[in-house]
C-alpha cells in the first residue's frame, strides 16, 4: 500500500504515519525527519539544509527529490510506504509521478484540523525550528504551496479526509478505517476484473 499523509504543520501526521506504517508493515518515510537526521549528524546535506529548515522554508526540490528517490529505492519500500511531508510542491508531485507512475498511489490521507489548537500544540513540542514566527510562516507556506496539490490528487479520486483532532488513538482508528475502505475497493476491483 502506497499512501501520502498530508496536513499542516503540527497536525500529528508524523505520529500517525508512524503508527499506521507499523500497522501496515510498510516504512514510514518522512523527508523532514531525514533532513533533521542529516542536520543532527552534521552531513554535508545537513549543513546545507539547516538554515533553510530553521527559517521554515522549503528545501529546493532537486535536493529533496534526490534524497527521496534514494530512500524509495531501498528494499523495504518495495511493498509500499507512507510518505509524510512529501510531496510539498508541484515539482515534487511530478517527480513522484515519474518514480511510481501517475496511478502509483493508493490514497492520500488529509488531516482536517483546527488551526488555533495546532499553534498551541506546536509551541509545546519544543522543536528548535518551532518559534511562533516560524510556525506561522510554515502555515502560510503550507497553504500557499502544499494545499493546492490536494486538487491534483482530488482529481485522481485519492483523497481520504480525516478528522485529525482529539485523542491520538481515535485518530489512528479513523485512518485505519478509511484505509480499510481502500483495501475493500481494491479487492472488489480485483475480484471483478
Ligand atoms: P516536516 O518535519 O515535514 O515539518 O519538515 C521539516 C522541514 O524540513 C520543513 O519545514 C522543510 O524545511 C524541510 N522539508 C521537509 N520535507 C520537505 C519537502 N518535501 N520539500 C521541501 N522541504 C522539506
Coordinates of C-alpha atoms and ligand atoms in Angstrom, one line a residue:
X1 CA 0.0 0.0 0.0
X2 CA 1.4 3.4 -1.0
X3 CA -0.1 6.3 0.9
X4 CA 0.6 10.0 1.4
X5 CA -0.2 11.8 4.6
X6 CA -0.9 15.5 4.1
X7 CA -1.6 18.1 6.7
X8 CA -0.5 21.4 8.1
X9 CA 2.5 21.5 10.5
X10 CA 1.6 20.1 13.9
X11 CA -1.4 18.1 12.6
X12 CA 0.1 15.0 14.2
X13 CA 0.6 13.4 10.8
X14 CA 4.2 12.2 11.7
X15 CA 2.9 10.3 14.8
X16 CA 0.0 8.9 12.9
X17 CA 2.1 8.0 9.8
X18 CA 4.5 6.1 12.1
X19 CA 1.7 4.2 13.8
X20 CA -0.2 3.3 10.6
X21 CA 3.0 2.3 8.9
X22 CA 3.8 -0.1 11.7
X23 CA 0.2 -1.4 11.5
X24 CA 0.5 -2.0 7.7
X25 CA 4.1 -3.2 7.8
X26 CA 5.4 -0.6 5.4
X27 CA 8.1 2.0 6.1
X28 CA 7.3 5.5 7.3
X29 CA 9.2 7.9 5.1
X30 CA 9.4 11.4 6.4
X31 CA 11.6 13.8 4.4
X32 CA 11.5 16.2 7.4
X33 CA 12.9 13.5 9.7
X34 CA 15.5 12.6 7.1
X35 CA 16.6 16.2 6.9
X36 CA 16.7 16.5 10.7
X37 CA 18.8 13.4 10.9
X38 CA 21.3 14.8 8.4
X39 CA 21.4 18.1 10.3
X40 CA 21.9 16.3 13.6
X41 CA 24.7 14.1 12.4
X42 CA 26.3 17.0 10.5
X43 CA 26.4 15.6 7.0
X44 CA 27.1 17.9 4.1
X45 CA 23.4 17.7 3.2
X46 CA 22.6 18.5 6.8
X47 CA 24.7 21.6 6.8
X48 CA 23.1 22.7 3.5
X49 CA 19.5 22.4 4.7
X50 CA 19.9 23.6 8.4
X51 CA 19.3 27.3 7.8
X52 CA 16.5 26.6 5.3
X53 CA 14.7 24.5 7.8
X54 CA 15.3 26.9 10.7
X55 CA 13.6 29.6 8.6
X56 CA 10.7 27.4 7.8
X57 CA 11.4 27.5 4.0
X58 CA 11.3 24.6 1.7
X59 CA 14.5 22.7 0.7
X60 CA 15.0 23.0 -3.1
X61 CA 13.1 20.3 -5.0
X62 CA 16.2 18.8 -6.6
X63 CA 17.8 18.2 -3.2
X64 CA 14.6 16.7 -1.7
X65 CA 13.7 14.6 -4.7
X66 CA 17.2 13.1 -4.9
X67 CA 17.1 12.1 -1.2
X68 CA 13.6 10.6 -1.5
X69 CA 14.4 8.7 -4.7
X70 CA 17.3 7.0 -2.9
X71 CA 15.1 6.2 0.0
X72 CA 12.3 4.7 -2.1
X73 CA 14.8 2.5 -3.9
X74 CA 15.6 0.7 -0.7
X75 CA 14.2 -2.9 -0.5
X76 CA 11.8 -2.2 2.4
X77 CA 9.9 0.3 0.2
X78 CA 9.1 -2.3 -2.4
X79 CA 5.9 -3.4 -0.6
X80 CA 4.7 0.1 -0.1
X81 CA 5.3 3.1 2.1
X82 CA 3.7 6.0 3.9
X83 CA 5.1 9.3 2.7
X84 CA 4.9 12.1 5.3
X85 CA 5.8 15.6 4.3
X86 CA 6.4 14.8 0.6
X87 CA 5.3 16.0 -2.0
X88 CA 5.0 19.6 -1.0
X89 CA 5.4 21.3 -4.3
X90 CA 4.0 20.7 -7.9
X91 CA 7.6 19.8 -8.9
X92 CA 7.6 17.1 -6.2
X93 CA 4.2 15.7 -7.4
X94 CA 5.7 15.4 -10.9
X95 CA 8.8 13.8 -9.5
X96 CA 6.8 11.2 -7.5
X97 CA 4.7 10.5 -10.6
X98 CA 7.9 9.8 -12.5
X99 CA 9.1 7.5 -9.8
X100 CA 6.0 5.4 -9.2
X101 CA 3.6 6.2 -12.1
X102 CA 0.6 8.5 -12.1
X103 CA -1.6 5.7 -10.8
X104 CA 1.1 4.5 -8.3
X105 CA -0.7 5.8 -5.1
X106 CA -3.5 4.1 -3.3
X107 CA -4.6 7.1 -1.3
X108 CA -3.9 10.5 0.2
X109 CA -4.8 10.9 3.8
X110 CA -5.7 14.5 4.6
X111 CA -5.7 15.8 8.2
X112 CA -8.5 18.2 8.9
X113 CA -7.5 20.3 12.0
X114 CA -8.3 23.4 13.9
X115 CA -5.5 26.0 13.4
X116 CA -5.5 27.7 16.8
X117 CA -5.3 24.3 18.5
X118 CA -2.4 23.4 16.3
X119 CA -0.4 26.5 17.2
X120 CA -0.9 25.7 20.8
X121 CA 0.3 22.1 20.3
X122 CA 3.3 23.2 18.3
X123 CA 4.5 25.6 20.9
X124 CA 4.6 22.9 23.5
X125 CA 6.5 20.5 21.2
X126 CA 9.8 22.3 21.7
X127 CA 11.5 21.6 18.4
X128 CA 14.3 24.0 17.6
X129 CA 12.5 25.2 14.4
X130 CA 9.3 25.9 16.4
X131 CA 9.2 29.6 17.3
X132 CA 5.8 31.3 16.9
X133 CA 7.1 33.2 13.8
X134 CA 8.4 30.0 12.2
X135 CA 5.1 28.2 12.9
X136 CA 3.0 30.9 11.4
X137 CA 5.3 31.1 8.4
X138 CA 5.2 27.3 7.9
X139 CA 1.4 27.5 7.9
X140 CA 1.4 30.2 5.2
X141 CA 3.9 28.2 3.1
X142 CA 1.7 25.1 3.5
X143 CA -1.5 27.0 2.5
X144 CA 0.2 28.6 -0.5
X145 CA 2.2 25.7 -1.8
X146 CA 1.0 22.4 -0.5
X147 CA -2.7 22.7 -0.1
X148 CA -3.2 23.3 -3.9
X149 CA -1.6 19.9 -4.5
X150 CA -4.6 18.3 -3.0
X151 CA -6.6 19.5 -6.0
X152 CA -4.4 17.3 -8.2
X153 CA -4.9 14.2 -6.0
X154 CA -8.6 15.1 -5.7
X155 CA -9.0 14.9 -9.4
X156 CA -7.5 11.4 -9.2
X157 CA -10.1 10.4 -6.6
X158 CA -7.4 9.7 -4.0
X159 CA -8.4 11.9 -1.1
X160 CA -9.3 10.4 2.3
X161 CA -10.3 13.3 4.6
X162 CA -9.7 12.5 8.3
X163 CA -10.8 14.5 11.4
X164 CA -7.3 15.0 12.9
X165 CA -8.5 16.5 16.2
X166 CA -8.9 14.8 19.6
X167 CA -7.5 11.6 21.0
X168 CA -4.4 10.1 19.2
X169 CA -5.8 6.6 19.3
X170 CA -9.1 7.7 17.9
X171 CA -7.4 9.5 15.0
X172 CA -5.4 6.3 14.3
X173 CA -8.6 4.3 14.3
X174 CA -10.2 6.7 11.8
X175 CA -7.3 6.5 9.5
X176 CA -7.2 2.7 9.6
X177 CA -10.9 2.5 8.9
X178 CA -10.5 4.9 5.9
X179 CA -7.6 2.8 4.6
X180 CA -9.7 -0.4 5.1
X181 CA -12.3 1.0 2.6
X182 CA -9.5 1.3 0.0
X183 CA -8.5 -2.3 0.5
X184 CA -12.1 -3.4 0.1
X185 CA -12.4 -1.3 -3.1
X186 CA -9.1 -2.7 -4.3
X187 CA -10.2 -6.3 -3.6
X188 CA -13.6 -5.7 -5.2
X189 CA -11.9 -4.5 -8.4
X190 CA -9.6 -7.5 -8.4
X191 CA -12.5 -9.8 -8.0
X192 CA -14.5 -8.0 -10.6
X193 CA -11.5 -7.9 -13.0
Ligands
LIG1 P1 8.5 18.4 8.5 O1 9.1 17.6 9.6 O2 7.8 17.6 7.4 O3 7.6 19.5 9.0 O4 9.7 19.1 7.7 C1 10.6 20.0 8.4 C2 11.3 20.9 7.4 O5 12.1 20.1 6.5 C3 10.4 21.7 6.6 O6 10.0 22.9 7.2 C4 11.3 22.0 5.4 O7 12.3 23.0 5.7 C5 12.0 20.7 5.2 N1 11.3 19.7 4.3 C6 10.7 18.5 4.7 N2 10.1 17.9 3.7 C7 10.3 18.7 2.6 C8 9.8 18.7 1.3 N3 9.1 17.7 0.8 N4 10.2 19.7 0.5 C9 10.9 20.7 0.9 N5 11.3 20.9 2.2 C10 11.0 19.9 3.0

